[in-house]
Amino acid sequence: MFKIDHGKLNTIAEELQARKLKLALTESMTGGFMSSVWSLQTEAGDYLMGNLVCFNEAVKVDVLGVPQELIAQFTAESMEVTEAMLVGLKKLFKADVFCAITGLAYQGKEKHPTAEPGDVFLAVSFGSRMLQRKLKFHARNAGDIYIQSFNAGMEMIGELLGLNSDPTTCNRDSCS
């Protein structure tokens, strides 16, 4: 069973608030889970700007401006699409820290052509810096993949903010 890293969550939330930074997210795979966790923090209104859930490809294309050709070439569950989502998010929100996530938490009716359950694509930016990671999580259910994804996203945000980061906690292949 996986748990949200509440210590890191509190530290990053306090840092965002102290520096008067705003956070905006766009979520595909996690369907709003990440922003829900952020919103439960005390004083979340001071730093959480908002979230766009783009579970459906039409939202990625019509709202975020992700080119349909990019989805056709790489699939919606890819780093290329995640980066395009991040670019679109920056046009929608006046924030400082941005986070975009796609991936595959469970197998759908048809086998995905390139991704497997547990493949997660995260892109985070702050100022002129951007981090992107393709991660592979192993879990029995989608909820555990969501939690691991949230922790990985936090780790990346913390890294961009210059907070002490334990590189053994999250790397390009997995987080623990």
PDB file of C-alpha atoms in Angstrom:
ATOM      1  CA  MET A   1       0.000   0.000   0.000  1.00  0.00           C
ATOM      2  CA  PHE A   2       1.322   3.405  -0.964  1.00  0.00           C
ATOM      3  CA  LYS A   3       0.889   6.634   1.004  1.00  0.00           C
ATOM      4  CA  ILE A   4       1.075  10.300   0.177  1.00  0.00           C
ATOM      5  CA  ASP A   5       4.282  11.841   1.524  1.00  0.00           C
ATOM      6  CA  HIS A   6       2.580  14.341   3.839  1.00  0.00           C
ATOM      7  CA  GLY A   7       5.880  15.699   5.151  1.00  0.00           C
ATOM      8  CA  LYS A   8       6.987  16.663   1.650  1.00  0.00           C
ATOM      9  CA  LEU A   9       3.492  17.926   0.820  1.00  0.00           C
ATOM     10  CA  ASN A  10       3.542  20.247   3.844  1.00  0.00           C
ATOM     11  CA  THR A  11       7.069  21.458   3.066  1.00  0.00           C
ATOM     12  CA  ILE A  12       6.290  22.265  -0.566  1.00  0.00           C
ATOM     13  CA  ALA A  13       2.940  23.865   0.290  1.00  0.00           C
ATOM     14  CA  GLU A  14       4.634  26.084   2.881  1.00  0.00           C
ATOM     15  CA  GLU A  15       7.357  27.017   0.375  1.00  0.00           C
ATOM     16  CA  LEU A  16       4.828  27.924  -2.316  1.00  0.00           C
ATOM     17  CA  GLN A  17       2.917  30.041   0.181  1.00  0.00           C
ATOM     18  CA  ALA A  18       6.026  31.743   1.621  1.00  0.00           C
ATOM     19  CA  ARG A  19       7.309  32.641  -1.853  1.00  0.00           C
ATOM     20  CA  LYS A  20       3.823  33.683  -3.016  1.00  0.00           C
ATOM     21  CA  LEU A  21       4.003  31.237  -5.913  1.00  0.00           C
ATOM     22  CA  LYS A  22       0.949  29.905  -7.728  1.00  0.00           C
ATOM     23  CA  LEU A  23       0.538  26.275  -8.812  1.00  0.00           C
ATOM     24  CA  ALA A  24      -1.527  25.101 -11.794  1.00  0.00           C
ATOM     25  CA  LEU A  25      -2.030  21.525 -12.963  1.00  0.00           C
ATOM     26  CA  THR A  26      -3.472  19.628 -15.872  1.00  0.00           C
ATOM     27  CA  GLU A  27      -4.297  15.986 -15.316  1.00  0.00           C
ATOM     28  CA  SER A  28      -5.265  13.267 -17.718  1.00  0.00           C
ATOM     29  CA  MET A  29      -4.643   9.864 -16.121  1.00  0.00           C
ATOM     30  CA  THR A  30      -5.199  11.019 -12.526  1.00  0.00           C
ATOM     31  CA  GLY A  31      -8.477  12.771 -13.365  1.00  0.00           C
ATOM     32  CA  GLY A  32      -8.193  15.492 -10.706  1.00  0.00           C
ATOM     33  CA  PHE A  33      -6.680  13.385  -7.919  1.00  0.00           C
ATOM     34  CA  MET A  34      -3.517  15.485  -7.693  1.00  0.00           C
ATOM     35  CA  SER A  35      -5.301  18.818  -7.390  1.00  0.00           C
ATOM     36  CA  SER A  36      -7.717  17.313  -4.871  1.00  0.00           C
ATOM     37  CA  VAL A  37      -4.811  16.415  -2.594  1.00  0.00           C
ATOM     38  CA  TRP A  38      -3.235  19.858  -2.992  1.00  0.00           C
ATOM     39  CA  SER A  39      -6.593  21.516  -2.237  1.00  0.00           C
ATOM     40  CA  LEU A  40      -6.871  19.737   1.122  1.00  0.00           C
ATOM     41  CA  GLN A  41      -3.820  21.607   2.447  1.00  0.00           C
ATOM     42  CA  THR A  42      -4.395  24.460   4.870  1.00  0.00           C
ATOM     43  CA  GLU A  43      -4.224  27.774   3.010  1.00  0.00           C
ATOM     44  CA  ALA A  44      -4.277  25.998  -0.370  1.00  0.00           C
ATOM     45  CA  GLY A  45      -6.131  28.999  -1.743  1.00  0.00           C
ATOM     46  CA  ASP A  46      -2.953  31.024  -1.317  1.00  0.00           C
ATOM     47  CA  TYR A  47      -1.036  28.964  -3.881  1.00  0.00           C
ATOM     48  CA  LEU A  48      -3.344  26.595  -5.793  1.00  0.00           C
ATOM     49  CA  MET A  49      -4.457  28.465  -8.898  1.00  0.00           C
ATOM     50  CA  GLY A  50      -6.446  25.661 -10.489  1.00  0.00           C
ATOM     51  CA  ASN A  51      -6.557  22.464 -12.488  1.00  0.00           C
ATOM     52  CA  LEU A  52      -7.774  21.342 -15.873  1.00  0.00           C
ATOM     53  CA  VAL A  53      -8.793  17.703 -16.088  1.00  0.00           C
ATOM     54  CA  CYS A  54      -8.303  16.520 -19.653  1.00  0.00           C
ATOM     55  CA  PHE A  55      -9.225  12.859 -19.375  1.00  0.00           C
ATOM     56  CA  ASN A  56     -10.754  12.983 -22.852  1.00  0.00           C
ATOM     57  CA  GLU A  57      -8.554  13.667 -25.886  1.00  0.00           C
ATOM     58  CA  ALA A  58     -10.963  16.358 -27.102  1.00  0.00           C
ATOM     59  CA  VAL A  59     -10.128  18.490 -24.047  1.00  0.00           C
ATOM     60  CA  LYS A  60      -6.418  18.122 -24.745  1.00  0.00           C
ATOM     61  CA  VAL A  61      -6.981  19.294 -28.321  1.00  0.00           C
ATOM     62  CA  ASP A  62      -9.778  21.869 -27.933  1.00  0.00           C
ATOM     63  CA  VAL A  63      -8.803  23.494 -24.623  1.00  0.00           C
ATOM     64  CA  LEU A  64      -5.065  22.904 -24.215  1.00  0.00           C
ATOM     65  CA  GLY A  65      -4.263  23.159 -27.913  1.00  0.00           C
ATOM     66  CA  VAL A  66      -2.451  19.835 -28.162  1.00  0.00           C
ATOM     67  CA  PRO A  67      -2.170  19.085 -31.888  1.00  0.00           C
ATOM     68  CA  GLN A  68      -4.309  16.102 -32.910  1.00  0.00           C
ATOM     69  CA  GLU A  69      -1.407  15.001 -35.107  1.00  0.00           C
ATOM     70  CA  LEU A  70       0.827  14.742 -32.025  1.00  0.00           C
ATOM     71  CA  ILE A  71      -1.684  12.446 -30.321  1.00  0.00           C
ATOM     72  CA  ALA A  72      -2.026  10.388 -33.509  1.00  0.00           C
ATOM     73  CA  GLN A  73       1.749  10.028 -33.812  1.00  0.00           C
ATOM     74  CA  PHE A  74       2.687   9.383 -30.156  1.00  0.00           C
ATOM     75  CA  THR A  75      -0.669   8.562 -28.410  1.00  0.00           C
ATOM     76  CA  ALA A  76      -2.235  10.562 -25.590  1.00  0.00           C
ATOM     77  CA  GLU A  77      -0.096   8.636 -23.100  1.00  0.00           C
ATOM     78  CA  SER A  78       3.315   9.956 -24.134  1.00  0.00           C
ATOM     79  CA  MET A  79       5.934  12.473 -23.074  1.00  0.00           C
ATOM     80  CA  GLU A  80       5.385  14.490 -26.245  1.00  0.00           C
ATOM     81  CA  VAL A  81       1.704  15.000 -25.429  1.00  0.00           C
ATOM     82  CA  THR A  82       2.483  15.701 -21.759  1.00  0.00           C
ATOM     83  CA  GLU A  83       4.876  18.481 -22.768  1.00  0.00           C
ATOM     84  CA  ALA A  84       2.267  19.930 -25.150  1.00  0.00           C
ATOM     85  CA  MET A  85      -0.276  19.852 -22.314  1.00  0.00           C
ATOM     86  CA  LEU A  86       2.167  21.826 -20.153  1.00  0.00           C
ATOM     87  CA  VAL A  87       2.586  24.440 -22.898  1.00  0.00           C
ATOM     88  CA  GLY A  88      -1.195  24.770 -23.206  1.00  0.00           C
ATOM     89  CA  LEU A  89      -1.622  25.005 -19.429  1.00  0.00           C
ATOM     90  CA  LYS A  90       0.760  27.970 -19.315  1.00  0.00           C
ATOM     91  CA  LYS A  91      -1.529  29.820 -21.735  1.00  0.00           C
ATOM     92  CA  LEU A  92      -4.584  29.238 -19.538  1.00  0.00           C
ATOM     93  CA  PHE A  93      -3.303  30.044 -16.041  1.00  0.00           C
ATOM     94  CA  LYS A  94      -1.261  32.920 -14.633  1.00  0.00           C
ATOM     95  CA  ALA A  95       0.786  30.728 -12.337  1.00  0.00           C
ATOM     96  CA  ASP A  96       4.457  30.193 -11.514  1.00  0.00           C
ATOM     97  CA  VAL A  97       4.687  26.412 -11.139  1.00  0.00           C
ATOM     98  CA  PHE A  98       3.021  24.103 -13.655  1.00  0.00           C
ATOM     99  CA  CYS A  99       2.484  20.344 -13.641  1.00  0.00           C
ATOM    100  CA  ALA A 100       1.106  18.080 -16.386  1.00  0.00           C
ATOM    101  CA  ILE A 101       0.506  14.336 -16.162  1.00  0.00           C
ATOM    102  CA  THR A 102      -0.609  11.573 -18.496  1.00  0.00           C
ATOM    103  CA  GLY A 103      -0.205   7.850 -18.317  1.00  0.00           C
ATOM    104  CA  LEU A 104      -1.929   4.526 -18.048  1.00  0.00           C
ATOM    105  CA  ALA A 105      -3.130   3.465 -14.604  1.00  0.00           C
ATOM    106  CA  TYR A 106      -5.041   0.404 -15.793  1.00  0.00           C
ATOM    107  CA  GLN A 107      -5.618  -1.593 -18.947  1.00  0.00           C
ATOM    108  CA  GLY A 108      -8.649  -0.478 -20.916  1.00  0.00           C
ATOM    109  CA  LYS A 109     -10.833  -2.576 -23.198  1.00  0.00           C
ATOM    110  CA  GLU A 110      -8.111  -2.670 -25.832  1.00  0.00           C
ATOM    111  CA  LYS A 111      -4.382  -3.093 -25.329  1.00  0.00           C
ATOM    112  CA  HIS A 112      -2.545   0.228 -25.619  1.00  0.00           C
ATOM    113  CA  PRO A 113      -0.091   0.250 -28.546  1.00  0.00           C
ATOM    114  CA  THR A 114       2.871   1.698 -26.614  1.00  0.00           C
ATOM    115  CA  ALA A 115       2.095   2.111 -22.902  1.00  0.00           C
ATOM    116  CA  GLU A 116       1.464  -0.425 -20.171  1.00  0.00           C
ATOM    117  CA  PRO A 117      -0.399   0.047 -16.900  1.00  0.00           C
ATOM    118  CA  GLY A 118       1.952   1.897 -14.569  1.00  0.00           C
ATOM    119  CA  ASP A 119       3.569   4.028 -17.289  1.00  0.00           C
ATOM    120  CA  VAL A 120       3.383   7.652 -16.152  1.00  0.00           C
ATOM    121  CA  PHE A 121       4.536  10.806 -17.927  1.00  0.00           C
ATOM    122  CA  LEU A 122       5.137  13.933 -15.835  1.00  0.00           C
ATOM    123  CA  ALA A 123       6.281  17.404 -16.886  1.00  0.00           C
ATOM    124  CA  VAL A 124       6.811  20.207 -14.374  1.00  0.00           C
ATOM    125  CA  SER A 125       8.070  23.742 -14.909  1.00  0.00           C
ATOM    126  CA  PHE A 126       9.050  26.750 -12.825  1.00  0.00           C
ATOM    127  CA  GLY A 127      10.442  29.857 -14.464  1.00  0.00           C
ATOM    128  CA  SER A 128      12.578  28.838 -17.411  1.00  0.00           C
ATOM    129  CA  ARG A 129      13.287  25.351 -16.050  1.00  0.00           C
ATOM    130  CA  MET A 130      11.368  22.212 -16.953  1.00  0.00           C
ATOM    131  CA  LEU A 131      11.678  18.643 -15.735  1.00  0.00           C
ATOM    132  CA  GLN A 132      10.116  15.723 -17.559  1.00  0.00           C
ATOM    133  CA  ARG A 133      10.105  12.122 -16.503  1.00  0.00           C
ATOM    134  CA  LYS A 134       8.726   8.867 -17.778  1.00  0.00           C
ATOM    135  CA  LEU A 135       8.133   6.646 -14.772  1.00  0.00           C
ATOM    136  CA  LYS A 136       7.106   3.035 -14.361  1.00  0.00           C
ATOM    137  CA  PHE A 137       5.089   2.137 -11.286  1.00  0.00           C
ATOM    138  CA  HIS A 138       4.031  -1.298 -10.147  1.00  0.00           C
ATOM    139  CA  ALA A 139       0.835  -1.550  -8.158  1.00  0.00           C
ATOM    140  CA  ARG A 140      -2.245  -3.693  -7.785  1.00  0.00           C
ATOM    141  CA  ASN A 141      -4.671  -0.890  -8.538  1.00  0.00           C
ATOM    142  CA  ALA A 142      -4.996   2.521 -10.174  1.00  0.00           C
ATOM    143  CA  GLY A 143      -5.238   4.297  -6.810  1.00  0.00           C
ATOM    144  CA  ASP A 144      -1.733   3.220  -5.853  1.00  0.00           C
ATOM    145  CA  ILE A 145      -0.419   4.445  -9.207  1.00  0.00           C
ATOM    146  CA  TYR A 146      -2.145   7.798  -8.585  1.00  0.00           C
ATOM    147  CA  ILE A 147      -0.472   8.100  -5.169  1.00  0.00           C
ATOM    148  CA  GLN A 148       2.958   7.222  -6.555  1.00  0.00           C
ATOM    149  CA  SER A 149       2.404   9.726  -9.362  1.00  0.00           C
ATOM    150  CA  PHE A 150       1.437  12.446  -6.903  1.00  0.00           C
ATOM    151  CA  ASN A 151       4.567  11.815  -4.837  1.00  0.00           C
ATOM    152  CA  ALA A 152       6.715  11.889  -7.992  1.00  0.00           C
ATOM    153  CA  GLY A 153       5.146  15.178  -9.092  1.00  0.00           C
ATOM    154  CA  MET A 154       5.808  16.662  -5.658  1.00  0.00           C
ATOM    155  CA  GLU A 155       9.412  15.486  -5.806  1.00  0.00           C
ATOM    156  CA  MET A 156       9.851  17.215  -9.159  1.00  0.00           C
ATOM    157  CA  ILE A 157       8.250  20.445  -7.920  1.00  0.00           C
ATOM    158  CA  GLY A 158      10.491  20.364  -4.853  1.00  0.00           C
ATOM    159  CA  GLU A 159      13.514  19.856  -7.076  1.00  0.00           C
ATOM    160  CA  LEU A 160      12.624  22.876  -9.211  1.00  0.00           C
ATOM    161  CA  LEU A 161      12.042  24.999  -6.106  1.00  0.00           C
ATOM    162  CA  GLY A 162      15.493  24.078  -4.832  1.00  0.00           C
ATOM    163  CA  LEU A 163      14.254  22.202  -1.796  1.00  0.00           C
ATOM    164  CA  ASN A 164      16.300  19.366  -0.390  1.00  0.00           C
ATOM    165  CA  SER A 165      15.554  16.407  -2.552  1.00  0.00           C
ATOM    166  CA  ASP A 166      16.475  12.807  -1.910  1.00  0.00           C
ATOM    167  CA  PRO A 167      17.404  11.461  -5.353  1.00  0.00           C
ATOM    168  CA  THR A 168      16.819   7.905  -4.154  1.00  0.00           C
ATOM    169  CA  THR A 169      13.155   8.724  -3.574  1.00  0.00           C
ATOM    170  CA  CYS A 170      12.374   9.387  -7.228  1.00  0.00           C
ATOM    171  CA  ASN A 171      14.395   8.732 -10.327  1.00  0.00           C
ATOM    172  CA  ARG A 172      13.619   8.406 -14.019  1.00  0.00           C
ATOM    173  CA  ASP A 173      12.403   4.837 -13.660  1.00  0.00           C
ATOM    174  CA  SER A 174      10.544   4.628 -10.381  1.00  0.00           C
ATOM    175  CA  CYS A 175       9.729   6.251  -7.075  1.00  0.00           C
ATOM    176  CA  SER A 176       9.660   4.621  -3.688  1.00  0.00           C
TER     177      SER A 176
END
